[in-house]
Every structure is written in C-alpha cells, then in structure tokens.
Coordinates of C-alpha atoms in Angstrom, one line a residue:
M176 CA 111.5 110.9 110.9
S177 CA 113.4 114.0 111.9
D178 CA 112.6 115.7 115.3
E179 CA 112.0 118.9 113.4
P180 CA 110.7 117.9 110.0
T181 CA 110.4 120.6 107.4
T182 CA 107.4 120.9 105.1
L183 CA 108.0 120.0 101.4
E184 CA 107.5 123.0 99.2
N185 CA 109.3 122.3 96.0
R186 CA 108.8 119.7 93.3
S187 CA 111.8 117.5 92.3
E188 CA 112.6 115.6 89.2
I189 CA 115.0 112.6 89.4
V190 CA 117.3 110.9 86.9
F191 CA 119.0 107.8 88.3
L192 CA 121.4 105.6 86.4
Y193 CA 122.8 102.3 87.6
D194 CA 124.3 99.3 86.0
A195 CA 124.1 95.6 86.4
S196 CA 126.8 93.2 85.3
D197 CA 126.4 89.4 85.1
C198 CA 123.2 89.4 87.1
N199 CA 119.4 89.5 86.8
P200 CA 118.3 93.1 87.4
N201 CA 114.6 92.2 87.6
G202 CA 113.3 88.7 87.0
N203 CA 109.8 88.1 85.7
P204 CA 108.1 85.6 88.0
L205 CA 105.6 84.7 85.2
S206 CA 108.4 83.5 83.0
A207 CA 110.2 80.1 83.1
N208 CA 113.1 80.3 85.5
D209 CA 112.5 83.9 86.4
K210 CA 114.0 85.3 83.2
P211 CA 115.2 89.0 83.2
R212 CA 112.5 91.4 82.0
V213 CA 113.5 92.4 78.4
D214 CA 111.3 94.3 75.9
E215 CA 110.9 91.9 73.0
T216 CA 110.7 94.7 70.5
T217 CA 113.6 96.9 71.5
G218 CA 115.8 94.4 73.2
E219 CA 116.1 96.7 76.2
A220 CA 116.1 95.4 79.8
V221 CA 113.2 96.6 81.9
V222 CA 113.2 97.1 85.6
T223 CA 109.9 98.0 87.3
D224 CA 109.4 100.8 89.8
V225 CA 108.4 98.2 92.3
R226 CA 111.9 96.6 92.2
L227 CA 113.6 100.0 92.8
K228 CA 111.2 100.9 95.6
R229 CA 112.0 97.5 97.2
Y230 CA 115.6 98.4 97.4
I231 CA 114.7 101.7 99.0
R232 CA 112.3 100.1 101.5
D233 CA 114.9 97.5 102.5
Q234 CA 117.5 100.2 103.0
L235 CA 115.1 102.2 105.2
D236 CA 114.5 99.0 107.2
D237 CA 118.2 98.4 107.6
D238 CA 118.7 102.0 108.7
G239 CA 116.1 101.5 111.5
Y240 CA 113.2 103.4 110.0
G241 CA 109.7 101.9 110.3
I242 CA 108.3 100.5 107.1
Y243 CA 104.8 99.2 106.4
V244 CA 105.4 97.1 103.3
R245 CA 108.1 94.8 104.6
N246 CA 110.2 92.2 102.7
P247 CA 108.8 88.7 103.5
S248 CA 112.1 87.2 102.4
K249 CA 113.9 89.1 105.3
A250 CA 111.5 87.8 108.0
P251 CA 111.2 84.4 109.6
Y252 CA 108.7 82.2 107.9
E253 CA 106.4 82.0 111.0
D254 CA 106.5 85.8 111.5
V255 CA 104.6 87.2 108.6
P256 CA 101.7 89.2 110.0
D257 CA 98.5 90.2 108.1
R258 CA 97.8 93.8 107.3
D259 CA 96.2 94.4 110.7
G260 CA 99.3 93.1 112.3
L261 CA 101.5 95.2 110.1
F262 CA 99.7 98.3 111.1
K263 CA 100.0 97.5 114.8
R264 CA 103.7 96.5 114.4
V265 CA 104.7 99.7 112.6
T266 CA 102.7 102.0 114.9
G267 CA 103.4 100.1 118.1
T268 CA 99.7 100.2 119.1
D269 CA 97.1 97.6 119.9
E270 CA 93.3 97.4 119.6
D271 CA 92.6 98.9 123.0
E272 CA 94.6 102.0 122.1
L273 CA 93.1 102.4 118.7
E274 CA 89.6 102.1 120.1
D275 CA 90.0 105.5 121.9
M276 CA 91.8 107.1 119.0
A277 CA 90.1 109.3 116.3
S278 CA 90.6 108.4 112.7
K279 CA 92.7 111.5 112.0
D280 CA 95.0 110.7 114.9
A281 CA 95.4 107.1 113.8
A282 CA 96.3 108.2 110.3
E283 CA 98.8 110.7 111.7
L284 CA 100.4 108.0 113.9
F285 CA 100.6 105.6 110.9
L286 CA 102.3 108.2 108.6
T287 CA 104.7 109.2 111.3
N288 CA 105.9 105.7 111.8
A289 CA 105.5 104.1 108.3
T290 CA 108.3 106.0 106.5
D291 CA 107.8 104.1 103.2
V292 CA 104.2 105.1 103.1
R293 CA 105.2 108.8 103.2
Y294 CA 107.3 108.2 100.1
F295 CA 105.3 105.6 98.1
G296 CA 101.8 105.5 99.6
A297 CA 99.9 102.4 100.4
T298 CA 96.5 100.7 100.0
C299 CA 95.0 100.1 103.4
S300 CA 92.8 97.1 103.2
F301 CA 92.3 95.9 106.7
S302 CA 89.9 93.4 108.1
S303 CA 86.4 94.7 108.7
N304 CA 86.7 94.6 112.5
F305 CA 90.1 96.5 112.3
Q306 CA 88.7 99.0 109.9
D307 CA 85.8 99.7 112.4
L308 CA 88.5 100.4 115.0
L309 CA 90.2 102.9 112.7
G310 CA 86.9 104.6 111.8
D311 CA 85.3 105.5 108.5
D312 CA 87.5 108.6 108.0
F313 CA 90.8 106.6 107.9
P314 CA 91.9 106.8 104.3
G315 CA 91.6 103.6 102.2
Q316 CA 94.6 104.6 100.2
F317 CA 97.5 107.0 100.4
I318 CA 98.8 108.2 97.1
G319 CA 102.6 108.2 97.0
P320 CA 104.2 111.6 96.2
V321 CA 107.4 109.8 95.0
Q322 CA 106.8 108.0 91.8
F323 CA 109.3 106.4 89.3
E324 CA 108.6 105.2 85.8
H325 CA 109.9 101.8 84.8
G326 CA 113.6 101.8 84.3
R327 CA 115.0 100.8 80.9
S328 CA 118.5 99.9 79.8
M329 CA 120.0 102.6 77.5
H330 CA 121.0 99.9 75.0
T331 CA 120.1 96.5 73.7
V332 CA 121.1 93.8 76.1
A333 CA 122.7 90.4 75.7
T334 CA 121.4 87.5 77.8
K335 CA 123.2 84.4 78.9
T336 CA 121.8 81.1 80.2
E337 CA 123.6 78.6 82.4
S338 CA 122.6 75.5 84.3
K339 CA 123.2 75.5 88.0
Q340 CA 122.8 72.7 90.5
L341 CA 120.5 73.5 93.4
S342 CA 122.0 73.1 96.8
T343 CA 118.9 71.3 98.1
V344 CA 119.3 67.5 97.6
V345 CA 116.0 65.7 97.2
A346 CA 115.6 62.2 98.5
S347 CA 114.7 59.8 95.6
G348 CA 113.7 56.8 97.7
G349 CA 115.7 54.3 99.7
E350 CA 119.2 55.4 100.6
E351 CA 119.8 57.1 97.3
E352 CA 119.7 60.9 96.9
Q353 CA 119.7 63.1 93.9
G354 CA 120.2 66.8 93.2
T355 CA 118.4 68.8 90.6
F356 CA 119.3 71.4 88.1
A357 CA 117.8 74.8 87.3
T358 CA 118.4 77.3 84.6
D359 CA 120.1 80.5 85.6
N360 CA 119.2 83.5 83.4
R361 CA 121.3 86.7 83.5
L362 CA 122.2 89.7 81.5
E363 CA 125.8 90.3 80.4
Y364 CA 125.5 94.0 81.1
A365 CA 122.7 96.7 81.4
L366 CA 123.0 100.4 82.1
V367 CA 119.6 101.2 83.4
K368 CA 118.0 104.7 83.5
F369 CA 115.2 105.7 85.8
H370 CA 113.1 108.8 85.8
G371 CA 111.0 110.0 88.7
V372 CA 109.1 112.9 90.2
V373 CA 108.5 114.0 93.8
N374 CA 105.2 115.8 93.8
E375 CA 105.0 118.5 96.5
N376 CA 101.1 118.6 96.3
A377 CA 100.7 114.9 96.9
A378 CA 103.3 115.2 99.7
E379 CA 100.7 117.1 101.8
A380 CA 98.5 113.9 102.1
T381 CA 101.4 111.6 103.3
H382 CA 103.3 114.3 105.3
L383 CA 106.5 113.8 103.2
T384 CA 109.0 116.3 104.4
Q385 CA 112.0 118.1 103.0
D386 CA 114.1 115.9 105.3
D387 CA 112.6 112.8 103.7
V388 CA 113.4 113.9 100.2
E389 CA 117.0 114.7 101.1
R390 CA 117.2 111.2 102.6
L391 CA 115.9 109.8 99.3
D392 CA 119.1 111.0 97.6
R393 CA 121.1 108.8 99.9
L394 CA 118.7 105.9 99.9
C395 CA 118.7 105.4 96.2
W396 CA 122.5 105.3 96.1
R397 CA 123.1 103.2 99.2
G398 CA 120.1 100.9 98.5
L399 CA 121.7 99.9 95.2
K400 CA 124.9 99.1 96.9
N401 CA 123.6 97.4 100.0
Q402 CA 120.5 95.6 98.9
T403 CA 121.9 93.8 95.8
L404 CA 124.3 91.4 97.6
T405 CA 122.4 88.2 96.9
R406 CA 123.6 85.7 94.2
S407 CA 121.3 86.8 91.5
K408 CA 121.7 90.6 92.1
M409 CA 125.4 90.8 92.8
G410 CA 126.9 93.1 90.2
H411 CA 124.8 96.3 90.6
Q412 CA 126.5 99.7 91.0
P413 CA 124.9 103.2 91.1
R414 CA 126.5 105.5 88.5
V415 CA 124.7 108.9 88.3
Y416 CA 122.0 110.4 90.5
L417 CA 120.6 113.8 89.8
R418 CA 117.6 115.5 91.5
V419 CA 116.5 118.8 90.2
E420 CA 114.6 120.8 92.7
Y421 CA 112.4 123.5 91.2
E422 CA 111.4 126.7 92.9
T423 CA 108.5 127.4 90.5
D424 CA 105.3 126.0 91.9
S425 CA 104.0 122.8 90.2
Y426 CA 106.7 122.9 87.6
H427 CA 109.0 120.2 86.2
S428 CA 110.5 119.4 82.8
G429 CA 109.2 115.8 82.5
S430 CA 111.8 114.8 80.1
L431 CA 115.2 115.3 81.8
D432 CA 116.1 111.7 81.3
H433 CA 115.8 112.1 77.5
G434 CA 118.9 114.3 77.6
V435 CA 121.2 111.6 78.8
E436 CA 122.4 109.4 75.9
L437 CA 124.9 106.6 75.6
D438 CA 128.0 106.6 73.4
T439 CA 129.4 103.1 73.0
D440 CA 132.4 104.2 71.0
D441 CA 133.5 101.3 68.7
K442 CA 131.5 98.6 70.5
T443 CA 128.0 97.4 69.7
D444 CA 125.4 97.5 72.4
T445 CA 125.6 93.8 73.1
E446 CA 129.4 93.9 73.5
L447 CA 129.2 96.2 76.5
R448 CA 130.4 94.5 79.7
N449 CA 131.1 97.4 82.1
I450 CA 130.8 101.2 82.5
R451 CA 134.3 101.7 81.0
D452 CA 133.0 100.4 77.7
C453 CA 130.9 103.5 77.2
T454 CA 130.6 107.3 77.8
L455 CA 127.6 109.4 78.7
D456 CA 126.5 112.2 76.4
V457 CA 124.7 114.7 78.7
S458 CA 124.6 117.7 76.2
G459 CA 120.8 117.4 75.9
L460 CA 120.4 117.4 79.7
L461 CA 122.7 120.4 80.2
D462 CA 120.8 122.4 77.5
E463 CA 117.5 121.6 79.1
L464 CA 118.7 122.6 82.6
E465 CA 120.1 125.9 81.2
N466 CA 116.7 126.6 79.6
D467 CA 115.0 125.9 82.9
A468 CA 117.6 127.7 85.0
D469 CA 115.1 130.4 86.1
H470 CA 112.8 127.7 87.5
I471 CA 115.6 125.7 89.3
E472 CA 116.5 126.2 93.0
T473 CA 119.1 123.4 93.3
V474 CA 120.6 120.5 91.4
H475 CA 121.6 117.7 93.7
V476 CA 124.0 115.4 92.0
I477 CA 126.5 112.6 92.5
A478 CA 128.4 110.5 89.9
D479 CA 130.6 107.5 90.3
D480 CA 134.3 108.0 89.7
Y481 CA 134.3 105.4 86.8
V482 CA 131.8 107.3 84.7
Q483 CA 133.2 109.2 81.8
F484 CA 131.2 112.0 80.2
D485 CA 131.5 112.8 76.6
F486 CA 132.7 116.4 76.6
A487 CA 135.7 117.7 74.6
G488 CA 137.6 114.8 75.9
N489 CA 136.2 112.1 78.1
D490 CA 135.9 113.6 81.6
G491 CA 134.9 112.4 85.0
P492 CA 132.4 113.5 87.6
E493 CA 134.2 116.8 88.5
A494 CA 134.0 118.0 84.9
F495 CA 130.3 117.1 84.9
Y496 CA 129.7 119.1 88.1
E497 CA 131.5 122.1 86.6
K498 CA 129.4 121.9 83.5
L499 CA 126.3 121.9 85.7
R500 CA 127.5 125.0 87.6
S501 CA 128.2 126.8 84.4
R502 CA 124.6 126.2 83.2
V503 CA 122.5 126.8 86.3
G504 CA 124.7 128.9 88.5
E505 CA 127.7 128.3 90.8
D506 CA 125.6 128.2 94.0
N507 CA 122.8 126.1 92.5
V508 CA 124.6 122.8 92.4
T509 CA 125.1 120.6 95.5
V510 CA 127.2 117.4 95.4
I511 CA 125.4 114.8 97.5
D512 CA 127.2 113.2 100.5
V513 CA 125.7 109.7 100.5
H514 CA 127.4 108.8 103.8
P515 CA 126.7 111.6 106.2
D516 CA 127.8 111.3 109.8
Q517 CA 124.1 110.9 110.9
E518 CA 121.8 108.7 108.9

C-alpha cells in the first residue's frame, strides 16, 4: 500500500483482451483430464473471473504485497495454514495482540495488509475462538469493488487432444517399473475478452485507493505475462487493456466490451492460430466513448505492438491511441506504462 494512498472517487470500466495459443486457458476440474472450459452451444472458450483474479493475486504476491487468498501450489505442502493462520500471517499479529484490539482496528489492519482483499473482497470464516478474538463487529465478508465477468473467446475455438507420458514412474511390483499416460487437452487459439467494473462506492468498505486502481492496470498486463509460464499455460499474451475512468458519479456504460469485434479476414474462426490472423474492429467502442465523452475523465490504455486495428487500413496501437484522442479529447487519454521504475 502506498505511504500516501488517495481515496478512490471515480468509477472505472475495464475491457481486457488477451490470447492463448496451444494451451489450456482455464481447465474444468470437474471434467475428465481437466478439459478447457468451452460453451457447448456457442463453441466459445470460457475463462472464469476466478482464473483472472488468481493471476493478479499471484503477481501481487511476487511483487511483495501481502495477500490473504494465497496460491497453495506456490507454497510448501507442509506450510498451508488455516484461515486463522492466514489472517495472522498477512497481518503479522498473534492472539495476544488481537485480544487487546478493537474489531474496527483489526479490520483496518487486515485491509491495510491484505492487498487482494481490497480489490476482490473475501469471506472471513474463522474458527469460533478466533472470531471471538476479533469481536462481533468484525465483518463476516468484504464485498470486492473490482469485479470481472467471465471472459469469453471472441470466436469459436478448436481443441486438440494429445497423449502425454507422466514424468512420475509408478512401481508395478518386483523390479519392474511402468510409466503412465494422460490426456493433454488444449486449445489451438483463443482471443479472450474480459469486461470489468471498479465500483467506487464498494471501494469505501475495503479501502481500495486510487493508487490500487492504477496498480491494477499494470497487474493485469504483467500477471498475464509472468503467471502463465507453466506447461499448460505457456502461450498467453496480453493484447489490449483499456480502463475508462468516469468523472460522473455512479456512472458507467456497462457495455464497452460489446464495441470490440473480431475480423478474421479470409479465415474461419477455427483456423485462427495467432493474433496476426485477425484484426480488431473497435468502431463500436469509439462511438460509445464519443457519446460518453462528457462523463469521461481519462481513458487509460495500452495495446500490444502485434495487434492490428481495422481502420481505413490495418493500423497498430499508435493509430488506435490517436483515434481515442480524437473522440474523447487530446488530454483525456493516457498510455499505460506497465513497467514503471517503482512497482
């Protein structure tokens, strides 16, 4: 948390596009062999908000910020505390200190140290003894001011299935050993679009600050790059991130993501293999932003160099930024630096 946090005053609306090549963007643990989530009716890949939030939480953890909902796979097997232990670990307190602390002060301490709770909220179900220490006025739940809908691919996806040999060799009795095979399910390619909102009213309850929201711009981008380096996730790349910050109280469009459409040129959806096989039609997005220009304070944006936008000719990020400036004002567009000197 910043030494001088600033109170969040404005609502924001987020559109975030990333792609996934030859990988499993979000496996369904209830399916055989952790198959990628795919809408059986539309053929679109689906990525839950929980998956995206996990990337962000893990990036916060790697950046040295305290988080409450930690990733069990990144901790030693024997070092997985219960919820009471998680609270004590993130706040750096013990029972003796909590015993003399008012519920309000305990909640303040928790939110100051648990950065992910300020963004996404948390359910606080502790043991009865620990809850007694925290007091009856300690909230049972914090509602997260940052919420994303499930992400969906902007096209029908193609899946591929391969057999892989597990590295673990299982003893079969005597001196003989045998390996085993598993099915590896992946998508050929998926360009996934997320829509989210940062609610300034809910931010009051978790103490989310302006600094936190500006950090979120970088976390989404860097988290996709840094937290997808495992075998099943290798192949992710952030492509476009746009956060529209509104100056009008309690106002947001709610449909900005609908204005971003995919042009696959002469290929069918299932023939797509990388971002160069398609262009983005953002005419609907630009029209909506122009209509909302009087409500907008700043458009924070970044696009990957390989993305081509469907203007008069196919154009890259700089052309997109210029189009945005022409619609909402020269001084109302900020290109995000995802690698500032101080993180």
